Amino acid sequence: MDKLLNVIGASGSSCGGCHSTGCGTCGPAPSKSKAPAVLSRRDFGYSALAASASVLLAGCSQQKPAETAAQPAAATPALSPELGVVQTSKGPIMTTLEEFYKMGPGPSSSHTMGPMRITYDFFQRVSKLPEDQLARATALKVHLFGSLSATGKGHGTDRASLAGLLGKAPATCPPEFLDGLAAHPDQAYKVTLGPKTLDLTLKDIIFDATKGDFHHPNTMTAQLLAGDQTLYELEYYSVGGGFIEWKGYKPPDKGQPKYPFEHARELKKYLIDDKIPLSKLLLENEMAISGKSEKDIWEFLDQVSEVMVRGVDTGLTVESVLPGPIKLHSKAAQMQRNLKSSSKGEAGRALTRVASYGFAMGEENARGHIIVTAPTAGSAGIIPAIVKSLHDLKTPQQKIRDGFLAAAAIGYLCKHNATLSGAEGGCQAEVGVGSSMGGAMIAQALGEGPKVVSNAAESALEAHLGMTCDPVAGYVQVPCIERCAYGAVKSWTAYCIASEENPAERRVDLDTTVAAMALTAKEMNSKYKETSEGGLAVSVVLC
Ligand code: SF4
């Protein structure tokens, strides 16, 4: 099936998530743009949200839900054809693990994680400038444009950007540091660049023009200044899903996969003809495409696993009201505490435990702490819940690594043949795919064959077809967090079904269900694609 979305498909072959600091530098970027930008449907939703959020914060809205929903959908965003992310990818899946499992702060991969990856990239670039240049530096500034400026406050774009500029790596930045930035907005933080130490505050992250002739709706510039003179400047784009590009960006060269595939049926043929295990095939492809060694790949997956488990463990101990107008109280710690005296029996306790893990990481995402896209920030609670529950079963780390590879294969197939974006395909594309990945991961990690792995993935995805994206007040909290809990439980259910049934008797194969998701995404009413113009987003009235 043709890809629904060139944008989504293209990112599979262009490394927007690259942290490289060795790429070509670019000319100075304009600090202001002139012509009005075309607002995307999503941005349009955000504008409507910003307006309604101010009403909500001021008191209970008297507006009828139907009135908030009665907004026309805006046009598709006009993206520059020069962006790697808009260049259509044809041929075999070329996505790498590092592009797929991206680490950084929630709650939004495009508005929080992407900006932090950008400023951390800029920090690394300027750190390598000659000492005499750095000795003259007086300031680091970041300008946010377009949607980043319009909606960045609510997403915590400023604190994520400041953390990266201060040299905090997105994968390892402690939650307390991010919380501190939010709690003490006027505090100055020191950053050392060669011989120079600069003081930075949140005021160095500037909410600039929301409209203009931008390369991408999520544009930002970073500058190293000496007084009013610019020593170094680069224009960046947070192109979605945590992927980043910059002016003059060239996708890195990649090798050809050893086992090229676009669909599950081709994968299956290799597994049978070449008698190769699924995890081994994916490992071989990863090494061929990324050029990494096996050791590097295991180290990366172990880091992903560690970040996920740390996130769940933190979420299970912290109780708080989550940021934003919903005033949602966290549940994970409460569920975990109550488990100790639970009389629900073995099944009830097992379900509660898995659900609490999903809540824990979903709540961490809402707090703006470090998460891993799997496949997105909104669905980031599912795979950590699976990893944590596999740890409970004392599953060896190598089996968990194999599970990560199987889960990635499912995510790649969905990305390549449909979409991973709630803005394009509703929540089936985020939580649905995450749950499908989880089913495959459990089956792989617990030693099932490829047919059961594929059937578990299919079963979980099938259970989510048609699920809409309707986040209340535009915050990735309701229904997102609870859906992560359900997504994880459904992963286990899908594994249980697939491992107990006769695998040969499953009537629907994975490719068929992915195609059905693509078709459903295409025909889904735009109100249900992350615009917050339909569903729960307009049914729930906040006071
Ligand atoms: S409801 Fe929308 S924002 Fe929330 S997890 Fe689902 S796709 Fe993501």
CSV table of C-alpha atoms in Angstrom, one decimal, residues 72-438:
chain,number,residue,atom,x,y,z
A,72,PRO,CA,-13.3,24.5,10.2
A,73,ALA,CA,-10.1,22.4,9.6
A,74,ALA,CA,-7.2,24.5,8.3
A,75,ALA,CA,-5.0,23.6,5.4
A,76,THR,CA,-2.1,21.2,5.4
A,77,PRO,CA,1.1,22.9,6.5
A,78,ALA,CA,3.3,24.3,3.8
A,79,LEU,CA,6.7,22.6,4.5
A,80,SER,CA,9.8,23.4,2.6
A,81,PRO,CA,10.6,20.8,-0.1
A,82,GLU,CA,14.2,21.1,1.0
A,83,LEU,CA,13.5,19.4,4.3
A,84,GLY,CA,14.8,15.9,4.4
A,85,VAL,CA,11.6,14.9,6.2
A,86,VAL,CA,9.4,15.8,3.3
A,87,GLN,CA,11.4,13.8,0.7
A,88,THR,CA,9.5,10.7,0.0
A,89,SER,CA,11.1,7.4,0.9
A,90,LYS,CA,10.5,4.5,-1.4
A,91,GLY,CA,11.9,1.1,-1.1
A,92,PRO,CA,13.0,-0.9,1.9
A,93,ILE,CA,12.6,0.2,5.5
A,94,MET,CA,15.8,2.1,6.5
A,95,THR,CA,14.8,3.3,10.0
A,96,THR,CA,17.4,2.7,12.7
A,97,LEU,CA,16.9,2.0,16.3
A,98,GLU,CA,18.3,5.4,17.4
A,99,GLU,CA,15.9,7.2,15.1
A,100,PHE,CA,13.0,5.1,16.5
A,101,TYR,CA,13.6,4.9,20.2
A,102,LYS,CA,14.4,8.6,20.9
A,103,MET,CA,15.1,9.7,24.5
A,104,GLY,CA,14.3,13.1,25.8
A,105,PRO,CA,11.7,15.1,27.9
A,106,GLY,CA,8.0,14.7,27.4
A,107,PRO,CA,5.2,15.6,27.0
A,108,SER,CA,5.6,16.4,23.3
A,109,SER,CA,8.1,14.9,20.9
A,110,SER,CA,7.9,17.8,18.6
A,111,HIS,CA,7.6,20.7,21.1
A,112,THR,CA,9.7,19.4,24.0
A,113,MET,CA,12.0,16.6,23.0
A,114,GLY,CA,12.9,18.0,19.6
A,115,PRO,CA,13.8,21.5,21.0
A,116,MET,CA,16.0,19.9,23.7
A,117,ARG,CA,17.8,17.8,21.2
A,118,ILE,CA,18.2,20.9,19.1
A,119,THR,CA,19.7,23.0,21.9
A,120,TYR,CA,21.9,20.2,23.0
A,121,ASP,CA,23.2,19.8,19.5
A,122,PHE,CA,23.9,23.6,19.4
A,123,PHE,CA,25.7,23.3,22.8
A,124,GLN,CA,27.9,20.6,21.3
A,125,ARG,CA,28.6,22.6,18.2
A,126,VAL,CA,29.6,25.8,20.0
A,127,SER,CA,31.7,23.9,22.5
A,128,LYS,CA,33.9,23.0,19.6
A,129,LEU,CA,34.5,26.5,18.4
A,130,PRO,CA,38.0,28.0,18.7
A,131,GLU,CA,38.9,29.2,22.2
A,132,ASP,CA,39.6,32.8,21.1
A,133,GLN,CA,36.1,32.9,19.7
A,134,LEU,CA,34.5,31.5,22.8
A,135,ALA,CA,36.5,33.9,25.0
A,136,ARG,CA,34.6,36.7,23.4
A,137,ALA,CA,31.1,35.2,24.0
A,138,THR,CA,28.7,37.0,26.2
A,139,ALA,CA,25.4,35.2,25.7
A,140,LEU,CA,23.5,32.2,24.2
A,141,LYS,CA,20.0,32.9,22.9
A,142,VAL,CA,17.3,30.8,21.4
A,143,HIS,CA,14.4,32.2,19.4
A,144,LEU,CA,11.2,30.1,19.1
A,145,PHE,CA,9.0,30.6,16.0
A,146,GLY,CA,5.7,29.4,14.7
A,147,SER,CA,4.0,26.7,16.6
A,148,LEU,CA,6.9,26.4,19.0
A,149,SER,CA,6.3,30.0,20.0
A,150,ALA,CA,2.5,29.8,20.0
A,151,THR,CA,2.2,26.7,22.1
A,152,GLY,CA,5.6,26.4,23.7
A,153,LYS,CA,4.7,27.7,27.1
A,154,GLY,CA,2.1,24.9,27.7
A,155,HIS,CA,4.5,22.3,26.4
A,156,GLY,CA,7.5,23.4,28.5
A,157,THR,CA,9.5,24.2,25.3
A,158,ASP,CA,11.5,26.9,27.1
A,159,ARG,CA,12.7,24.8,29.9
A,160,ALA,CA,13.6,21.9,27.6
A,161,SER,CA,15.5,24.3,25.4
A,162,LEU,CA,17.3,25.8,28.3
A,163,ALA,CA,18.3,22.4,29.7
A,164,GLY,CA,19.9,21.4,26.3
A,165,LEU,CA,21.7,24.8,26.1
A,166,LEU,CA,23.1,24.1,29.5
A,167,GLY,CA,24.7,20.9,28.2
A,168,LYS,CA,22.2,18.5,29.7
A,169,ALA,CA,21.9,15.4,27.4
A,170,PRO,CA,18.3,14.6,26.6
A,171,ALA,CA,18.6,10.9,27.5
A,172,THR,CA,20.1,11.4,31.0
A,173,CYS,CA,18.8,14.8,32.3
A,174,PRO,CA,17.6,14.2,35.8
A,175,PRO,CA,13.9,14.9,36.4
A,176,GLU,CA,14.8,17.1,39.4
A,177,PHE,CA,16.8,19.4,37.1
A,178,LEU,CA,13.8,19.9,34.7
A,179,ASP,CA,11.5,20.4,37.7
A,180,GLY,CA,13.9,23.0,39.1
A,181,LEU,CA,13.9,25.0,35.9
A,182,ALA,CA,10.1,25.2,36.1
A,183,ALA,CA,10.0,25.9,39.8
A,184,HIS,CA,12.6,28.7,39.7
A,185,PRO,CA,12.0,30.5,36.4
A,186,ASP,CA,14.2,33.5,37.4
A,187,GLN,CA,17.3,31.5,38.5
A,188,ALA,CA,20.5,31.9,36.5
A,189,TYR,CA,22.4,28.7,35.5
A,190,LYS,CA,26.1,28.6,34.6
A,191,VAL,CA,27.3,27.0,31.4
A,192,THR,CA,31.0,26.7,30.5
A,193,LEU,CA,32.2,26.9,26.9
A,194,GLY,CA,35.9,26.5,26.8
A,195,PRO,CA,37.5,29.4,28.6
A,196,LYS,CA,34.1,31.2,29.1
A,197,THR,CA,31.4,30.7,31.7
A,198,LEU,CA,28.0,32.3,30.9
A,199,ASP,CA,24.9,32.8,33.0
A,200,LEU,CA,21.7,31.6,31.3
A,201,THR,CA,18.1,32.0,32.4
A,202,LEU,CA,14.7,31.1,30.9
A,203,LYS,CA,14.6,34.6,29.5
A,204,ASP,CA,17.3,33.5,27.1
A,205,ILE,CA,14.7,31.4,25.4
A,206,ILE,CA,12.6,33.9,23.5
A,207,PHE,CA,9.1,33.3,22.3
A,208,ASP,CA,9.4,35.0,18.9
A,209,ALA,CA,7.1,35.4,15.9
A,210,THR,CA,4.2,33.0,15.7
A,211,LYS,CA,3.6,33.7,12.0
A,212,GLY,CA,6.1,34.0,9.2
A,213,ASP,CA,7.4,32.3,6.1
A,214,PHE,CA,9.1,29.5,8.0
A,215,HIS,CA,10.8,26.4,6.5
A,216,HIS,CA,8.7,24.4,9.0
A,217,PRO,CA,6.0,25.4,11.5
A,218,ASN,CA,8.4,24.3,14.3
A,219,THR,CA,11.4,26.6,13.6
A,220,MET,CA,13.9,27.9,16.0
A,221,THR,CA,17.3,29.6,15.9
A,222,ALA,CA,20.1,29.4,18.3
A,223,GLN,CA,22.8,32.0,18.6
A,224,LEU,CA,26.1,32.5,20.3
A,225,LEU,CA,26.6,36.3,20.8
A,226,ALA,CA,29.4,38.7,21.7
A,227,GLY,CA,27.5,41.8,22.7
A,228,ASP,CA,25.4,42.6,19.6
A,229,GLN,CA,27.6,40.6,17.3
A,230,THR,CA,26.6,37.1,16.3
A,231,LEU,CA,29.5,34.7,16.7
A,232,TYR,CA,27.6,31.6,15.5
A,233,GLU,CA,24.0,31.0,14.6
A,234,LEU,CA,22.0,28.1,13.2
A,235,GLU,CA,18.4,27.7,12.2
A,236,TYR,CA,16.8,24.4,13.3
A,237,TYR,CA,13.5,22.6,12.7
A,238,SER,CA,11.7,20.2,15.0
A,239,VAL,CA,10.1,18.2,12.3
A,240,GLY,CA,8.0,15.8,14.4
A,241,GLY,CA,8.4,12.7,16.5
A,242,GLY,CA,11.6,14.2,18.1
A,243,PHE,CA,13.4,14.3,14.8
A,244,ILE,CA,15.4,17.4,14.1
A,245,GLU,CA,16.9,19.1,11.1
A,246,TRP,CA,18.7,22.3,10.5
A,247,LYS,CA,19.4,24.7,7.6
A,248,GLY,CA,21.5,22.9,5.1
A,249,TYR,CA,20.7,19.5,6.6
A,250,LYS,CA,21.8,16.5,4.7
A,251,PRO,CA,20.6,13.1,5.7
A,252,PRO,CA,23.5,10.9,6.7
A,253,ASP,CA,24.6,8.2,4.4
A,254,LYS,CA,23.2,4.8,5.3
A,255,GLY,CA,24.2,1.3,4.3
A,256,GLN,CA,21.7,-1.0,2.5
A,257,PRO,CA,19.9,-3.5,4.7
A,258,LYS,CA,21.1,-7.1,4.5
A,259,TYR,CA,17.5,-8.3,4.4
A,260,PRO,CA,15.4,-5.6,2.7
A,261,PHE,CA,11.7,-5.6,3.5
A,262,GLU,CA,8.7,-3.3,3.4
A,263,HIS,CA,6.0,-5.7,4.7
A,264,ALA,CA,5.7,-8.4,7.2
A,265,ARG,CA,5.2,-11.0,4.4
A,266,GLU,CA,8.8,-10.3,3.1
A,267,LEU,CA,10.1,-10.6,6.6
A,268,LYS,CA,8.4,-13.9,7.0
A,269,LYS,CA,9.9,-15.2,3.8
A,270,TYR,CA,13.5,-14.5,5.1
A,271,LEU,CA,12.7,-16.1,8.4
A,272,ILE,CA,11.5,-19.3,6.6
A,273,ASP,CA,13.9,-19.4,3.7
A,274,ASP,CA,17.1,-18.4,5.5
A,275,LYS,CA,16.1,-20.0,8.8
A,276,ILE,CA,17.2,-16.9,10.7
A,277,PRO,CA,15.6,-15.8,14.0
A,278,LEU,CA,13.7,-12.5,13.8
A,279,SER,CA,16.0,-10.7,16.3
A,280,LYS,CA,19.1,-11.8,14.4
A,281,LEU,CA,17.7,-10.5,11.1
A,282,LEU,CA,16.9,-7.2,12.7
A,283,LEU,CA,20.3,-7.0,14.3
A,284,GLU,CA,22.0,-7.7,10.9
A,285,ASN,CA,19.9,-5.0,9.2
A,286,GLU,CA,20.7,-2.5,11.9
A,287,MET,CA,24.4,-3.1,11.7
A,288,ALA,CA,24.3,-2.9,7.8
A,289,ILE,CA,22.2,0.3,7.8
A,290,SER,CA,23.7,2.2,10.7
A,291,GLY,CA,27.3,0.9,10.5
A,292,LYS,CA,27.2,0.2,14.2
A,293,SER,CA,28.7,-2.8,15.9
A,294,GLU,CA,26.7,-5.4,17.7
A,295,LYS,CA,28.2,-4.2,21.0
A,296,ASP,CA,27.1,-0.6,20.2
A,297,ILE,CA,23.6,-1.8,19.4
A,298,TRP,CA,23.2,-3.7,22.7
A,299,GLU,CA,24.6,-0.8,24.6
A,300,PHE,CA,22.0,1.5,23.1
A,301,LEU,CA,19.1,-0.9,23.8
A,302,ASP,CA,20.3,-1.3,27.4
A,303,GLN,CA,20.3,2.5,27.8
A,304,VAL,CA,16.8,2.6,26.4
A,305,SER,CA,15.7,-0.1,28.8
A,306,GLU,CA,17.3,1.6,31.7
A,307,VAL,CA,15.7,5.0,30.9
A,308,MET,CA,12.3,3.2,30.7
A,309,VAL,CA,12.6,1.3,33.9
A,310,ARG,CA,13.9,4.4,35.8
A,311,GLY,CA,10.9,6.3,34.5
A,312,VAL,CA,8.5,3.7,35.7
A,313,ASP,CA,10.2,3.4,39.1
A,314,THR,CA,10.1,7.2,39.5
A,315,GLY,CA,6.4,7.3,38.4
A,316,LEU,CA,5.5,4.6,40.9
A,317,THR,CA,6.8,6.7,43.8
A,318,VAL,CA,5.8,10.3,43.0
A,319,GLU,CA,2.3,11.5,43.6
A,320,SER,CA,1.4,14.9,42.3
A,321,VAL,CA,-1.2,17.0,40.4
A,322,LEU,CA,0.0,16.9,36.8
A,323,PRO,CA,0.8,20.3,35.1
A,324,GLY,CA,-1.9,22.0,33.1
A,325,PRO,CA,-5.6,23.0,33.4
A,326,ILE,CA,-7.0,19.5,33.9
A,327,LYS,CA,-5.6,19.3,37.4
A,328,LEU,CA,-5.3,15.6,37.0
A,329,HIS,CA,-4.0,13.7,40.0
A,330,SER,CA,-1.5,11.0,39.3
A,331,LYS,CA,-2.6,7.4,40.0
A,332,ALA,CA,0.4,5.1,39.6
A,333,ALA,CA,1.9,5.4,43.1
A,334,GLN,CA,-1.6,5.1,44.7
A,335,MET,CA,-2.3,1.9,42.7
A,336,GLN,CA,1.1,0.5,43.6
A,337,ARG,CA,0.6,1.2,47.3
A,338,ASN,CA,-2.9,-0.3,47.3
A,339,LEU,CA,-1.6,-3.5,45.7
A,340,LYS,CA,0.1,-4.5,48.9
A,341,SER,CA,-3.2,-4.9,50.7
A,342,SER,CA,-5.2,-5.9,47.6
A,343,SER,CA,-7.7,-8.7,47.8
A,344,LYS,CA,-8.2,-8.9,44.0
A,345,GLY,CA,-6.6,-12.3,43.6
A,346,GLU,CA,-3.7,-13.2,41.4
A,347,ALA,CA,-5.3,-12.0,38.1
A,348,GLY,CA,-6.5,-8.7,39.5
A,349,ARG,CA,-3.2,-8.0,41.1
A,350,ALA,CA,-1.3,-8.8,37.8
A,351,LEU,CA,-3.5,-6.5,35.8
A,352,THR,CA,-3.3,-3.8,38.4
A,353,ARG,CA,0.5,-4.1,38.4
A,354,VAL,CA,0.9,-3.8,34.6
A,355,ALA,CA,-1.6,-1.0,34.4
A,356,SER,CA,0.2,0.9,37.2
A,357,TYR,CA,3.4,0.7,35.2
A,358,GLY,CA,1.7,2.2,32.2
A,359,PHE,CA,0.3,5.0,34.3
A,360,ALA,CA,3.7,5.6,35.9
A,361,MET,CA,5.5,6.3,32.7
A,362,GLY,CA,2.5,8.1,31.1
A,363,GLU,CA,2.5,10.4,34.2
A,364,GLU,CA,6.2,11.0,33.9
A,365,ASN,CA,5.7,12.1,30.3
A,366,ALA,CA,3.0,14.5,31.5
A,367,ARG,CA,5.5,15.9,34.1
A,368,GLY,CA,7.9,16.7,31.3
A,369,HIS,CA,10.5,14.1,32.5
A,370,ILE,CA,12.7,11.9,30.3
A,371,ILE,CA,10.9,9.3,28.3
A,372,VAL,CA,11.5,7.2,25.2
A,373,THR,CA,9.4,7.5,22.1
A,374,ALA,CA,7.9,4.0,21.6
A,375,PRO,CA,6.6,4.8,19.1
A,376,THR,CA,5.6,8.4,20.3
A,377,ALA,CA,5.6,10.5,23.5
A,378,GLY,CA,1.9,10.1,24.0
A,379,SER,CA,2.2,6.3,23.9
A,380,ALA,CA,5.5,6.2,25.8
A,381,GLY,CA,4.0,4.4,28.8
A,382,ILE,CA,3.3,1.1,27.1
A,383,ILE,CA,6.7,-0.4,26.3
A,384,PRO,CA,8.2,0.6,29.7
A,385,ALA,CA,5.3,-1.2,31.3
A,386,ILE,CA,6.1,-4.3,29.3
A,387,VAL,CA,9.9,-4.1,30.1
A,388,LYS,CA,9.1,-3.6,33.8
A,389,SER,CA,6.8,-6.6,33.8
A,390,LEU,CA,9.3,-8.7,32.0
A,391,HIS,CA,11.8,-7.7,34.7
A,392,ASP,CA,9.3,-8.9,37.3
A,393,LEU,CA,9.4,-12.3,35.5
A,394,LYS,CA,13.2,-12.2,35.7
A,395,THR,CA,13.6,-12.2,31.9
A,396,PRO,CA,17.3,-12.2,31.0
A,397,GLN,CA,18.5,-8.9,29.5
A,398,GLN,CA,19.4,-10.5,26.2
A,399,LYS,CA,15.8,-11.7,25.8
A,400,ILE,CA,14.7,-8.1,26.5
A,401,ARG,CA,17.1,-6.8,23.9
A,402,ASP,CA,15.6,-9.3,21.4
A,403,GLY,CA,12.1,-8.1,22.4
A,404,PHE,CA,13.1,-4.5,21.7
A,405,LEU,CA,14.2,-5.5,18.2
A,406,ALA,CA,10.9,-7.4,17.5
A,407,ALA,CA,8.9,-4.3,18.8
A,408,ALA,CA,10.9,-2.0,16.6
A,409,ALA,CA,10.1,-4.2,13.6
A,410,ILE,CA,6.4,-3.8,14.2
A,411,GLY,CA,6.9,0.0,14.7
A,412,TYR,CA,8.9,0.2,11.5
A,413,LEU,CA,6.2,-1.7,9.5
A,414,CYS,CA,3.4,0.6,10.8
A,415,LYS,CA,5.5,3.7,10.1
A,416,HIS,CA,6.4,2.6,6.6
A,417,ASN,CA,3.0,1.4,5.6
A,418,ALA,CA,0.7,3.7,7.6
A,419,THR,CA,1.5,6.3,10.2
A,420,LEU,CA,2.7,6.7,13.8
A,421,SER,CA,1.2,10.1,14.2
A,422,GLY,CA,-2.0,10.9,16.1
A,423,ALA,CA,-2.3,14.0,14.0
A,424,GLU,CA,-2.6,11.8,10.9
A,425,GLY,CA,-4.1,8.6,12.1
A,426,GLY,CA,-5.7,9.1,15.5
A,427,CYS,CA,-4.7,7.2,18.6
A,428,GLN,CA,-4.7,3.8,16.9
A,429,ALA,CA,-1.4,5.1,15.3
A,430,GLU,CA,0.2,5.9,18.7
A,431,VAL,CA,-1.3,3.7,21.5
A,432,GLY,CA,-2.5,1.1,19.0
A,433,VAL,CA,1.0,0.7,17.5
A,434,GLY,CA,2.6,0.9,21.0
A,435,SER,CA,0.4,-1.9,22.2
A,436,SER,CA,1.1,-4.0,19.0
A,437,MET,CA,4.8,-3.5,19.6
A,438,GLY,CA,4.3,-4.6,23.2
